[in-house]
Amino acid sequence: MASTYDQYREDVAGRANVTDTPELIRYYRELEELGTGALWTVANKIEPWEPASPSVPIIWRYNDLRDRVMRALELVTPEQAGRRVVYLANPARQDVVAAVGWLYSGLQVMAPGECASSHRHSASALRFIMEGEGAFTNVDGHKMTLGRNDFVLTPNGTWHEHGVAEGGTPCIWQDGLDIPLMNALDANFYEVHPDLNQAVTYPVDDSTATWAGAGLRPAGQDWSKRYSPLFKYEWEPTYEALQRYARVTDGSPYDGVHMDYMNPLTGGAVMSTIGASIQMLRPGERTRAHREVGNFVYQCAKGSGYSIINGQRFDWQERDIFVVPSWMFHEHCNASESEDACLFSFHDLPVMRALGLYRQEALAENGGHQPIAV
Amino acid sequence: MASTYDQYREDVAGRANVTDTPELIRYYRELEELGTGALWTVANKIEPWEPASPSVPIIWRYNDLRDRVMRALELVTPEQAGRRVVYLANPARQDVVAAVGWLYSGLQVMAPGECASSHRHSASALRFIMEGEGAFTNVDGHKMTLGRNDFVLTPNGTWHEHGVAEGGTPCIWQDGLDIPLMNALDANFYEVHPDLNQAVTYPVDDSTATWAGAGLRPAGQDWSKRYSPLFKYEWEPTYEALQRYARVTDGSPYDGVHMDYMNPLTGGAVMSTIGASIQMLRPGERTRAHREVGNFVYQCAKGSGYSIINGQRFDWQERDIFVVPSWMFHEHCNASESEDACLFSFHDLPVMRALGLYRQEALAENGGHQPIAV
Amino acid sequence: MASTYDQYREDVAGRANVTDTPELIRYYRELEELGTGALWTVANKIEPWEPASPSVPIIWRYNDLRDRVMRALELVTPEQAGRRVVYLANPARQDVVAAVGWLYSGLQVMAPGECASSHRHSASALRFIMEGEGAFTNVDGHKMTLGRNDFVLTPNGTWHEHGVAEGGTPCIWQDGLDIPLMNALDANFYEVHPDLNQAVTYPVDDSTATWAGAGLRPAGQDWSKRYSPLFKYEWEPTYEALQRYARVTDGSPYDGVHMDYMNPLTGGAVMSTIGASIQMLRPGERTRAHREVGNFVYQCAKGSGYSIINGQRFDWQERDIFVVPSWMFHEHCNASESEDACLFSFHDLPVMRALGLYRQEALAENGGHQPIAV
Amino acid sequence: MASTYDQYREDVAGRANVTDTPELIRYYRELEELGTGALWTVANKIEPWEPASPSVPIIWRYNDLRDRVMRALELVTPEQAGRRVVYLANPARQDVVAAVGWLYSGLQVMAPGECASSHRHSASALRFIMEGEGAFTNVDGHKMTLGRNDFVLTPNGTWHEHGVAEGGTPCIWQDGLDIPLMNALDANFYEVHPDLNQAVTYPVDDSTATWAGAGLRPAGQDWSKRYSPLFKYEWEPTYEALQRYARVTDGSPYDGVHMDYMNPLTGGAVMSTIGASIQMLRPGERTRAHREVGNFVYQCAKGSGYSIINGQRFDWQERDIFVVPSWMFHEHCNASESEDACLFSFHDLPVMRALGLYRQEALAENGGHQPIAV
């Protein structure tokens, strides 16, 4: 039971501005007993002028994390753990395991010869390979071999499992999922595969052999799923595409040479609820700030530099992971004058777009650059 | 800092099942210091086998609410309150002002001659008229006159304002919005109209005159908005449509004679994030139970009966409001043997469908009827 | 073998302009022997500056036709004729049975107690009821009773059959089909129902009872066909919709109060290849001329007036049928100062739109009115 | 005026079967005077049991054509001819300049230093490069350099022009357009560029640099046109895609390793009215016969073999062009036991699909192989 009800009032025409009186307080308490309340006591709180994300921008440095992640190899088996993952927790979000917004991320590690059990869930999932040789993922019978900076989907509803080949090395990859969103929407289902591990029912790497022909699709092959039939986006052609595109574009003022991973059959996002992008900052490139309705998890895939997020500077190098919460200004800088820098990111823009909520705004002041808070 | 980390373990193959040891607890604490954690300590919690809504089913009886709502007429003006509304608070949700899921609802009351100021916001909104003469809503210059059981949209992004004509009577209507969802998604914007009240720029009730021709649309009129151009769904033709449909259908086993209000240009939901439906239970009709991924707010528009939700019985009569949280079994019964009963509802199914999350399941046991918890 | 090849040359930069020479004529004949030709000898012919329809505008007056149509009742049975129809032949089209463009139309007559055999075909078909009591159509088991000015679909691929009830009177209706288009596209299939007549498997008139609720659709009923699930558009609600819309619109400058019959689940045309519209000219209303890529067959459903098509005046009264070929200017006038006039039309705009070919142009000169050729 | 009217009658229930009588003949002549006719005299003709294309299968051998095409270099200039093209005329189609169905094709030749004037039209157009160095096309300011077996779009409504660089060699390419369809639909517009030649306003080959990243698209670049933003499909990556796909697929029983060129933003056809495909027949591969609603123009891009079309065998080698009319059985054979063979084709399937008319049928008899007519 609140003792003051007028803490959110604003002296602005069209906004709630009611001062507590003894009579009103009595009225509010009567309402509470009925499982109700007076809208004007909370209206200005629940209808803010613009989004105010409860997440904070934060960076996790690979130098700090790598040893800890590797140590998990000795501490637990995949059989015990289900998944051997160190998750990233946004420090301002105690209510939920989230890196930012309703997005989850973690670092998974597996040893040669290991293979986790197969499961499926409502959450959409992706992996970005950080290090090691011999990693593989099996999605609905399609086995894929994975190398450094490869990006792979394990879409919602697909049976999937991961492992490392006998002759490989310990592998670490970043997981990205929208587990928090599925829970927030009361829509999360989970199943373990009845055989614990599924069979490989297609030629290895058939997904890329079939669907990665630029401007070409297999004739007569229908696809009605809501996610991309192309499950693996290999790094080499991705980096080549960035370089080719760089030759004919000035790039985005906010994001440099910026491409979205797409479903080749729709031109849309790779999955219904998570999208992913890759961007290249040319040597010395410094972008201008904008803000977007949407939450982003970045990993530096190549090079080094820094980003300014909501007035805070975050220096990053290869493998570091950082987040940009919704509606916070962000800008990026490649600190090297000779080498390009690449940022991989995944985000909830498909949700924002599906619901008609996406918008963005450039920072107008100061040449588009944020003052840095000290 | 948790002292036990293994509280969520499950002894099921494919699920996390790691017992705390001193070494592991030390490891977990090291992870915490880095803003990280071990997934297997929380995996079973954040990946439940099926959705477990934090909301509870609940009913608000109009007999209890009406006087309190009317009293607000004396206590605050629309100018002070912005909106003179008593909101409905799900008792299990302390974190947010929500009736169920991420849906907000409240009862708004206005007196003859009053007109609230105009605003717009990211939240989608609707009204269902409960009592009174002379209510009107103005949406982007389209003024609509409103009568009992009329259903009206004030879609996201539209300037809108409400009032009651000078010669009318005090009017109460139910508001439905997805304010909580907009906040949860970090996507909520709010603006007050620069003139405080907007002009009526179209003939009164032009929306229904233009877009409510069954199977007909005005030639050459394009519409690219994501919500219905038909803003008002009047009760009389709605009730007639239910009766006509009843003559040729057995109805849904779960919902009787059940129709969705639709965008006449797409056949889809009336707005991007909120849908609405009307259903008629024939005299004595008792439906079977099913559960759905989606949250529902019901209002009894006609007749009386009861619903069993998650094993609890809720008796309702005209104007009572109750909610069904996601993935809870629900079934309905018209208690009268002579009169039909009608339930209006609004829900978040458009969100579930847009993200590919909708599913439903019939109750298989006991002839499809839930045992009632005592 | 042509003797002159340069008949189409134009003295305009960018157009073919090659004069015959003996050497060229020898070359052209060599090409002909190889099953080839020189593009520049025909380029200006096959690439005209704008469309030049081979159809002509024409009117068929019901006064002239009615007796002849009725006489067919005595001359042939439905069993002999398959369909007892008098078709309308555009006088400028000897190559094909077409009223205009690739659209076919005819007047069908049936006597009480008759019922034609059931068939289906690639062509899309529609009926507009002209006179008589007791007509019915059965489409895929949905039987519909038909009255004056009712508009009914028998979409491509559906089993359908027509008849008149025992207690009725001789009935005449206009058929509209795209048989010529299906043939032109080499896509026409035809089948006779294995039982010659199909069963009525749904409640009579269930289509309107289910799908004609304005702004309402039956919940949980999916429909994946490419045509409207609403098969019958009754005249009474159609005429009411025109009147309601007339109260809030100035109407189209070219077509008065103009509405399209639509698929209520998509807002699009009633069938994939044929659309239909209804328009009301208010007393004394005279519209301005425009031209469109598309072919139109009109029937006067009410009142009288005239249309000017490509500079020719055509006076019409109830039941007269006339056509407007593609890209010919047309304007309409209601000759009565007291009564409204209604024109039903069907057209191939869905084809034009599906292929991205639709465009229109207003007549700029002379206040938008064509001079009438004498 | 016909003297017999009963030539199309069929003695099949549900089909028209009316014998001429003097009375009927008098009746038919009366109808003719009114611009009408009796449907039953033509119904069986205009509603065939299945499509019967007026086109015939035919092959044009490059050995026969090449010299004739080259000779045009001496006979006419692009300025005189507009386009210096030898068109391919289906011998059974006297009414129209078409290779098959409503598709036009021709061989265009240009000399180094030549550049044709720029124009645009309703017809969609494509080129497949047959020989020569230095060819280029400019589409709406996007200049593209073209090599052997490159496939390039000049979509409907785009300004386009072709030429050969000063330092090149005479170039021949195959043009494919749907000029006949645009005329048949009364929808053909043509314009010459006001400056005769347009400027190159983008970096050369920017279209492939921007849109040919497999599974990647430039972020933030919208595209609302109905044709592919990728205008050039280069041969090298196309052939590689075929080989990659061949490693993981058995291929189509009718078409071998078969891929469709696609719009990378929709997965659909490259243009609204013309699609294109590439297929590889593995050494010795012989496919089975099927027939489709759709018309096809093939060019052998690599290797040699034969196709059996409607029971006729057509032997082809590199650069030969042949056509398959709608609903005729066709099967292909690579005659080489060591080398693969590739067939490029373009077709009207996008039209058939847009209108819901596509269907196909396998030949059931004889192991799926047609007997060859002698």
CSV table of C-alpha atoms in Angstrom, one decimal, chain D residues 61-303:
chain,number,residue,atom,x,y,z
D,61,ARG,CA,20.8,-23.8,-84.6
D,62,TYR,CA,23.5,-21.3,-84.0
D,63,ASN,CA,25.5,-22.7,-86.9
D,64,ASP,CA,22.8,-21.6,-89.2
D,65,LEU,CA,22.2,-18.2,-87.6
D,66,ARG,CA,25.5,-16.8,-86.6
D,67,ASP,CA,26.7,-15.6,-90.1
D,68,ARG,CA,23.3,-14.1,-90.8
D,69,VAL,CA,23.4,-12.2,-87.5
D,70,MET,CA,26.9,-11.0,-88.1
D,71,ARG,CA,26.0,-9.8,-91.6
D,72,ALA,CA,23.5,-7.4,-90.0
D,73,LEU,CA,26.6,-5.4,-88.8
D,74,GLU,CA,27.2,-4.3,-92.3
D,75,LEU,CA,23.6,-3.9,-93.4
D,76,VAL,CA,22.1,-1.5,-90.7
D,77,THR,CA,23.3,0.7,-87.9
D,78,PRO,CA,21.8,0.8,-84.5
D,79,GLU,CA,20.7,4.3,-85.2
D,80,GLN,CA,18.7,3.1,-88.2
D,81,ALA,CA,17.5,-0.1,-86.7
D,82,GLY,CA,16.9,1.0,-83.1
D,83,ARG,CA,18.0,-2.5,-82.2
D,84,ARG,CA,20.1,-4.6,-84.6
D,85,VAL,CA,18.3,-7.9,-83.9
D,86,VAL,CA,17.4,-11.1,-85.8
D,87,TYR,CA,14.2,-12.4,-84.2
D,88,LEU,CA,13.1,-16.0,-83.9
D,89,ALA,CA,9.6,-16.7,-85.3
D,90,ASN,CA,7.6,-19.7,-84.3
D,91,PRO,CA,6.5,-21.2,-87.6
D,92,ALA,CA,3.0,-21.9,-86.4
D,93,ARG,CA,2.3,-18.3,-85.2
D,94,GLN,CA,1.6,-16.1,-88.1
D,95,ASP,CA,-0.5,-13.7,-86.0
D,96,VAL,CA,2.4,-12.5,-83.8
D,97,VAL,CA,6.1,-12.2,-83.6
D,98,ALA,CA,6.8,-14.8,-80.9
D,99,ALA,CA,9.2,-17.6,-80.3
D,100,VAL,CA,6.7,-19.5,-78.2
D,101,GLY,CA,3.6,-18.6,-76.2
D,102,TRP,CA,3.7,-14.8,-75.8
D,103,LEU,CA,7.5,-14.7,-75.5
D,104,TYR,CA,9.7,-13.0,-78.0
D,105,SER,CA,13.4,-13.8,-78.6
D,106,GLY,CA,16.1,-12.6,-80.9
D,107,LEU,CA,19.8,-12.4,-81.4
D,108,GLN,CA,21.3,-9.0,-81.1
D,109,VAL,CA,24.7,-8.0,-82.5
D,110,MET,CA,26.8,-4.9,-81.8
D,111,ALA,CA,30.2,-3.9,-82.9
D,112,PRO,CA,32.9,-2.3,-80.7
D,113,GLY,CA,32.2,1.4,-80.1
D,114,GLU,CA,28.5,1.1,-80.8
D,115,CYS,CA,25.9,2.1,-78.3
D,116,ALA,CA,22.2,1.9,-79.0
D,117,SER,CA,19.8,4.6,-77.8
D,118,SER,CA,18.1,4.3,-74.5
D,119,HIS,CA,14.4,3.5,-74.2
D,120,ARG,CA,11.9,1.9,-71.8
D,121,HIS,CA,8.8,-0.1,-72.3
D,122,SER,CA,6.1,-2.2,-70.5
D,123,ALA,CA,7.8,-5.4,-71.8
D,124,SER,CA,10.2,-7.1,-69.4
D,125,ALA,CA,13.5,-7.9,-71.1
D,126,LEU,CA,16.6,-10.0,-70.5
D,127,ARG,CA,19.9,-10.9,-72.2
D,128,PHE,CA,22.0,-13.9,-72.2
D,129,ILE,CA,25.5,-13.3,-73.6
D,130,MET,CA,26.5,-15.6,-76.4
D,131,GLU,CA,29.9,-14.4,-77.6
D,132,GLY,CA,32.3,-11.4,-77.8
D,133,GLU,CA,34.2,-9.2,-75.4
D,134,GLY,CA,33.3,-5.8,-74.1
D,135,ALA,CA,29.5,-5.8,-74.1
D,136,PHE,CA,27.7,-3.6,-71.5
D,137,THR,CA,24.2,-2.7,-70.5
D,138,ASN,CA,23.1,0.4,-68.6
D,139,VAL,CA,19.9,0.0,-66.6
D,140,ASP,CA,18.6,3.1,-64.9
D,141,GLY,CA,22.1,4.4,-64.5
D,142,HIS,CA,23.7,1.1,-63.4
D,143,LYS,CA,26.2,0.1,-66.0
D,144,MET,CA,27.1,-3.5,-66.1
D,145,THR,CA,30.0,-5.2,-68.0
D,146,LEU,CA,28.9,-8.5,-69.6
D,147,GLY,CA,30.8,-11.7,-70.4
D,148,ARG,CA,29.9,-15.0,-71.9
D,149,ASN,CA,26.9,-16.8,-70.3
D,150,ASP,CA,26.2,-13.8,-68.1
D,151,PHE,CA,22.5,-13.2,-67.7
D,152,VAL,CA,21.3,-9.6,-67.3
D,153,LEU,CA,17.9,-8.0,-66.7
D,154,THR,CA,16.4,-4.9,-68.2
D,155,PRO,CA,13.1,-4.9,-66.3
D,156,ASN,CA,9.9,-3.4,-67.4
D,157,GLY,CA,9.8,0.4,-67.0
D,158,THR,CA,13.6,0.8,-66.7
D,159,TRP,CA,15.6,3.0,-69.0
D,160,HIS,CA,18.1,0.7,-70.7
D,161,GLU,CA,20.6,0.7,-73.5
D,162,HIS,CA,23.3,-1.6,-74.7
D,163,GLY,CA,26.7,-1.3,-76.3
D,164,VAL,CA,30.2,-2.7,-76.8
D,165,ALA,CA,33.3,-1.0,-75.5
D,166,GLU,CA,35.7,0.5,-78.0
D,167,GLY,CA,38.4,-2.2,-77.4
D,168,GLY,CA,36.0,-5.1,-77.5
D,169,THR,CA,34.9,-7.5,-80.3
D,170,PRO,CA,31.6,-7.9,-82.0
D,171,CYS,CA,29.2,-9.3,-79.4
D,172,ILE,CA,26.1,-11.4,-79.8
D,173,TRP,CA,23.5,-12.0,-77.1
D,174,GLN,CA,20.1,-13.5,-76.9
D,175,ASP,CA,17.3,-11.1,-76.1
D,176,GLY,CA,14.2,-12.4,-74.3
D,177,LEU,CA,11.1,-10.2,-73.9
D,178,ASP,CA,7.4,-10.5,-73.4
D,179,ILE,CA,6.5,-8.0,-76.0
D,180,PRO,CA,3.7,-10.3,-77.4
D,181,LEU,CA,2.2,-10.6,-73.9
D,182,MET,CA,2.2,-6.9,-73.4
D,183,ASN,CA,0.4,-6.5,-76.7
D,184,ALA,CA,-2.0,-9.3,-76.0
D,185,LEU,CA,-2.9,-7.7,-72.7
D,186,ASP,CA,-3.4,-4.3,-74.4
D,187,ALA,CA,-0.8,-2.9,-72.0
D,188,ASN,CA,2.3,-2.0,-74.0
D,189,PHE,CA,3.8,1.5,-73.6
D,190,TYR,CA,7.1,2.6,-75.2
D,191,GLU,CA,9.3,5.7,-74.6
D,192,VAL,CA,12.6,6.9,-76.0
D,193,HIS,CA,14.9,8.5,-73.5
D,194,PRO,CA,14.7,12.3,-73.7
D,195,ASP,CA,18.5,12.5,-74.0
D,196,LEU,CA,18.7,9.5,-76.3
D,197,ASN,CA,21.4,8.1,-73.9
D,198,GLN,CA,21.3,8.1,-70.1
D,199,ALA,CA,24.1,8.9,-67.8
D,200,VAL,CA,25.9,6.3,-65.7
D,201,THR,CA,25.0,7.4,-62.2
D,202,TYR,CA,26.4,4.5,-60.1
D,203,PRO,CA,29.7,2.8,-59.8
D,204,VAL,CA,30.1,0.2,-62.6
D,205,ASP,CA,28.8,-3.2,-61.6
D,206,ASP,CA,27.4,-1.8,-58.3
D,207,SER,CA,24.4,-4.1,-58.6
D,208,THR,CA,26.3,-7.3,-58.2
D,209,ALA,CA,28.6,-5.7,-55.6
D,210,THR,CA,25.6,-4.7,-53.6
D,211,TRP,CA,23.1,-7.5,-54.0
D,212,ALA,CA,25.0,-10.7,-54.9
D,213,GLY,CA,26.2,-11.5,-51.4
D,214,ALA,CA,24.7,-14.9,-50.6
D,215,GLY,CA,22.5,-14.7,-47.6
D,216,LEU,CA,23.4,-11.0,-47.1
D,217,ARG,CA,21.8,-7.8,-48.0
D,218,PRO,CA,22.8,-4.2,-47.5
D,219,ALA,CA,21.3,-3.0,-44.3
D,220,GLY,CA,18.8,-0.2,-44.5
D,221,GLN,CA,18.4,-0.3,-48.3
D,222,ASP,CA,14.8,-0.6,-49.2
D,223,TRP,CA,13.6,-1.9,-52.5
D,224,SER,CA,10.0,-1.7,-53.5
D,225,LYS,CA,10.2,-2.5,-57.2
D,226,ARG,CA,8.6,-5.7,-58.5
D,227,TYR,CA,11.8,-6.9,-60.1
D,228,SER,CA,15.1,-8.0,-58.7
D,229,PRO,CA,17.6,-5.3,-57.6
D,230,LEU,CA,20.3,-7.7,-58.7
D,231,PHE,CA,20.4,-7.1,-62.5
D,232,LYS,CA,23.4,-9.2,-63.5
D,233,TYR,CA,23.9,-12.9,-62.7
D,234,GLU,CA,27.4,-13.8,-63.7
D,235,TRP,CA,28.2,-17.1,-65.1
D,236,GLU,CA,31.1,-18.1,-62.9
D,237,PRO,CA,29.3,-18.1,-59.6
D,238,THR,CA,26.2,-19.6,-61.3
D,239,TYR,CA,28.2,-22.5,-62.6
D,240,GLU,CA,29.8,-23.0,-59.2
D,241,ALA,CA,26.4,-22.9,-57.5
D,242,LEU,CA,25.3,-25.7,-59.8
D,243,GLN,CA,28.3,-27.8,-59.0
D,244,ARG,CA,27.9,-27.3,-55.3
D,245,TYR,CA,24.2,-28.1,-55.4
D,246,ALA,CA,25.0,-31.2,-57.5
D,247,ARG,CA,27.0,-32.6,-54.6
D,248,VAL,CA,24.1,-32.7,-52.3
D,249,THR,CA,21.1,-33.4,-54.5
D,250,ASP,CA,19.8,-36.1,-56.7
D,251,GLY,CA,18.3,-33.3,-58.8
D,252,SER,CA,14.9,-33.1,-60.4
D,253,PRO,CA,13.8,-36.2,-62.3
D,254,TYR,CA,12.7,-33.9,-65.1
D,255,ASP,CA,15.4,-31.3,-65.1
D,256,GLY,CA,18.5,-32.5,-63.4
D,257,VAL,CA,20.4,-30.1,-61.3
D,258,HIS,CA,18.0,-27.2,-61.7
D,259,MET,CA,18.1,-23.7,-60.2
D,260,ASP,CA,16.0,-20.6,-60.7
D,261,TYR,CA,17.5,-17.2,-60.9
D,262,MET,CA,15.8,-15.3,-58.2
D,263,ASN,CA,15.1,-11.9,-56.8
D,264,PRO,CA,17.3,-12.1,-53.7
D,265,LEU,CA,14.8,-10.0,-51.7
D,266,THR,CA,11.8,-12.2,-52.3
D,267,GLY,CA,13.0,-15.6,-53.4
D,268,GLY,CA,10.7,-15.1,-56.4
D,269,ALA,CA,11.2,-14.7,-60.1
D,270,VAL,CA,13.6,-12.1,-61.4
D,271,MET,CA,10.8,-10.1,-63.0
D,272,SER,CA,7.0,-9.9,-62.8
D,273,THR,CA,6.3,-11.6,-66.1
D,274,ILE,CA,9.5,-13.5,-67.0
D,275,GLY,CA,11.4,-16.0,-65.0
D,276,ALA,CA,14.7,-17.7,-65.8
D,277,SER,CA,16.5,-20.9,-64.8
D,278,ILE,CA,19.7,-22.7,-65.3
D,279,GLN,CA,20.0,-26.5,-65.2
D,280,MET,CA,22.9,-28.9,-65.4
D,281,LEU,CA,22.6,-32.4,-66.9
D,282,ARG,CA,25.3,-34.6,-65.5
D,283,PRO,CA,27.4,-36.7,-67.9
D,284,GLY,CA,25.0,-39.2,-69.5
D,285,GLU,CA,22.0,-37.9,-67.5
D,286,ARG,CA,18.7,-38.6,-69.2
D,287,THR,CA,15.6,-37.1,-67.5
D,288,ARG,CA,12.0,-38.2,-67.5
D,289,ALA,CA,9.2,-36.3,-69.3
D,290,HIS,CA,6.7,-34.0,-67.7
D,291,ARG,CA,4.6,-31.2,-69.0
D,292,GLU,CA,3.8,-27.8,-67.5
D,293,VAL,CA,1.5,-24.9,-67.9
D,294,GLY,CA,4.1,-22.5,-69.2
D,295,ASN,CA,6.2,-21.7,-72.2
D,296,PHE,CA,10.0,-22.0,-72.3
D,297,VAL,CA,12.8,-20.7,-74.4
D,298,TYR,CA,16.0,-22.7,-73.9
D,299,GLN,CA,19.6,-21.9,-74.9
D,300,CYS,CA,22.4,-24.5,-74.5
D,301,ALA,CA,25.0,-22.7,-72.5
D,302,LYS,CA,27.5,-25.6,-72.3
D,303,GLY,CA,27.9,-29.1,-73.8
